[in-house]
Coordinates of C-alpha atoms in Angstrom, one line a residue:
M1 CA 125.4 31.9 18.2
A2 CA 126.3 34.2 21.3
G3 CA 128.7 33.1 23.8
P4 CA 128.1 32.5 27.6
K5 CA 129.3 36.2 28.2
A6 CA 126.8 37.6 25.9
L7 CA 124.0 35.4 27.4
A8 CA 124.9 36.6 30.9
S9 CA 124.7 40.2 29.8
C10 CA 121.3 39.7 28.3
L11 CA 120.0 38.0 31.4
L12 CA 121.3 40.7 33.6
A13 CA 119.4 43.2 31.4
A14 CA 116.3 41.3 31.6
A15 CA 116.6 41.1 35.4
L16 CA 117.1 44.8 35.8
F17 CA 113.9 45.6 33.6
A18 CA 111.9 42.9 35.3
G19 CA 112.9 44.2 38.8
G20 CA 112.0 47.9 38.2
P21 CA 110.1 50.0 40.6
A22 CA 106.4 49.2 41.1
P23 CA 103.9 51.7 40.2
A24 CA 102.8 54.0 43.0
S25 CA 99.1 54.1 43.6
A26 CA 99.2 57.2 45.5
Q27 CA 100.3 59.2 42.4
C28 CA 96.9 59.0 40.6
R29 CA 94.6 61.5 42.1
L30 CA 91.7 60.3 39.9
C31 CA 92.0 56.5 41.1
S32 CA 90.8 57.3 44.6
T33 CA 87.4 57.9 45.9
P34 CA 86.9 61.5 46.5
T35 CA 86.2 62.7 50.2
T36 CA 84.6 65.8 51.7
E37 CA 86.3 65.3 55.2
R38 CA 88.7 67.9 56.3
S39 CA 92.4 67.3 55.8
D40 CA 94.6 66.9 59.1
A41 CA 95.9 70.3 58.4
S42 CA 92.5 71.8 59.6
S43 CA 92.0 69.5 62.5
G44 CA 92.3 70.2 66.0
P45 CA 90.1 70.7 69.0
P46 CA 86.5 71.9 68.0
I47 CA 86.1 75.6 67.7
R48 CA 83.6 77.1 70.4
I49 CA 82.0 80.5 70.2
Q50 CA 80.7 82.1 73.2
V51 CA 78.7 85.3 73.0
Q52 CA 79.5 87.6 75.9
T53 CA 77.1 90.5 75.1
A54 CA 74.6 90.9 72.2
L55 CA 74.7 93.9 70.0
D56 CA 72.0 96.2 71.6
F57 CA 71.1 99.7 70.4
D58 CA 68.5 99.6 73.3
R59 CA 66.5 102.8 72.7
L60 CA 66.8 105.1 70.0
V61 CA 65.2 108.6 70.4
L62 CA 63.5 109.7 66.9
T63 CA 62.6 113.2 66.2
G64 CA 60.1 112.5 63.3
A65 CA 59.0 109.9 60.7
G66 CA 61.9 110.3 58.3
T67 CA 65.0 108.3 57.7
G68 CA 67.8 108.2 60.4
H69 CA 71.0 106.3 61.2
A70 CA 72.6 105.3 64.4
A71 CA 76.2 104.0 64.6
L72 CA 77.5 101.8 67.5
L73 CA 81.3 101.1 66.8
P74 CA 83.3 98.3 68.4
N75 CA 85.2 100.6 70.4
G76 CA 82.1 102.0 72.0
E77 CA 81.9 105.3 69.9
R78 CA 78.3 106.4 69.0
D79 CA 77.0 108.6 66.2
T80 CA 73.6 109.6 65.0
A81 CA 72.2 111.3 61.8
G82 CA 68.8 112.2 60.3
T83 CA 65.9 111.8 62.4
I84 CA 67.5 109.7 65.2
A85 CA 68.5 112.3 67.9
T86 CA 70.4 109.9 70.3
I87 CA 71.1 106.3 71.2
S88 CA 70.4 105.3 74.8
A89 CA 73.3 105.1 77.3
R90 CA 72.4 101.2 77.9
A91 CA 73.4 100.4 74.2
M92 CA 76.2 97.8 74.0
V93 CA 78.4 96.5 71.2
G94 CA 78.4 92.9 70.7
S95 CA 81.4 90.8 72.2
V96 CA 82.4 87.3 71.4
T97 CA 85.0 85.0 72.7
V98 CA 86.4 82.1 70.6
H99 CA 88.0 78.9 72.1
G100 CA 90.0 76.5 70.2
D101 CA 93.6 75.0 69.5
P102 CA 96.2 77.5 71.0
G103 CA 98.2 79.5 68.4
R104 CA 96.0 78.7 65.5
A105 CA 95.1 81.2 62.8
L106 CA 91.4 81.7 62.1
R107 CA 88.9 82.9 59.6
V108 CA 86.1 84.8 61.1
E109 CA 83.0 85.9 59.1
L110 CA 80.1 88.1 60.2
P111 CA 77.3 89.2 57.9
E112 CA 77.4 92.5 56.0
Q113 CA 74.0 93.3 57.2
I114 CA 71.5 92.1 59.9
N115 CA 67.8 92.2 59.4
L116 CA 66.0 92.9 62.6
Y117 CA 62.2 92.3 62.8
A118 CA 59.4 93.5 65.1
L119 CA 56.4 91.5 66.2
N120 CA 54.2 93.4 63.9
G121 CA 56.4 92.5 60.9
A122 CA 58.2 95.8 60.6
R123 CA 62.0 95.6 59.6
I124 CA 65.0 97.7 60.2
V125 CA 68.4 96.8 59.0
V126 CA 71.9 96.9 60.8
D127 CA 74.4 97.5 57.9
S128 CA 78.1 98.4 58.1
V129 CA 78.8 95.7 60.5
E130 CA 82.4 96.3 61.9
T131 CA 84.7 94.4 64.2
D132 CA 87.9 95.0 66.2
L133 CA 89.4 91.9 64.9
P134 CA 93.1 92.0 63.6
D135 CA 93.7 91.5 59.8
T136 CA 94.8 87.8 60.6
P137 CA 93.0 86.5 63.8
K138 CA 94.8 84.1 65.9
L139 CA 94.1 82.2 69.0
D140 CA 96.3 83.2 72.0
S141 CA 98.6 80.8 73.8
A142 CA 95.5 79.7 75.9
G143 CA 93.4 79.2 72.9
N144 CA 91.2 82.4 73.2
L145 CA 90.3 85.3 70.9
S146 CA 88.0 88.0 72.0
F147 CA 86.5 90.6 69.7
R148 CA 83.8 93.2 69.6
F149 CA 81.3 94.2 66.8
G150 CA 79.0 96.9 66.1
G151 CA 77.2 98.4 63.1
R152 CA 74.9 101.1 61.8
V153 CA 71.0 100.8 62.1
T154 CA 68.9 102.5 59.5
V155 CA 65.6 103.6 60.5
S156 CA 62.9 104.7 58.2
G157 CA 59.3 105.9 58.7
D158 CA 57.6 105.1 61.9
A159 CA 59.8 102.4 63.3
E160 CA 58.5 102.2 66.8
G161 CA 58.7 98.7 68.4
E162 CA 61.1 96.1 69.8
Y163 CA 63.3 94.6 67.1
R164 CA 65.2 91.3 67.2
G165 CA 67.4 89.3 64.9
D166 CA 70.3 86.7 64.7
V167 CA 73.8 87.6 63.8
P168 CA 75.4 84.3 62.2
I169 CA 79.1 84.1 63.1
T170 CA 81.3 81.6 61.2
V171 CA 84.7 80.6 62.6
D172 CA 87.1 78.1 61.0
Y173 CA 90.7 77.2 61.4
L174 CA 92.9 78.2 58.5

């Protein structure tokens, strides 16, 4: 039979095992209900996008019914090729201002091409959309970021008419 010293050692060992750490419920990623809400890391004041000027090629002077290209770059440079002789002096690059949480990095997405349609159903395409955004866009200390964008319009055949289209711009905090 064990003595009182051996019994005390067994009770102490039993007490140590019984009083071990409780299981942590946060460690099980599969146990909690999934959510589609954004984490706190991407929260902040809502981002507002304000279009200052729309991308506008105004008038293109065509020399015939073939294919032509007119480029209007973010820095204001203009270039024409093919059946497009010139771009109107009133043509303007698009300019946008983004407002949000000061100092935050952003992801800005513009489409690679923009379809423009006339009332008669004719279509022309603005492709090679370019911006003057830095590689890693970031809001300044006042929470603002301004950028300009342009592109190249391709005209084929008889493209006379007024064309309109939308430029979807997506901005998210990183």
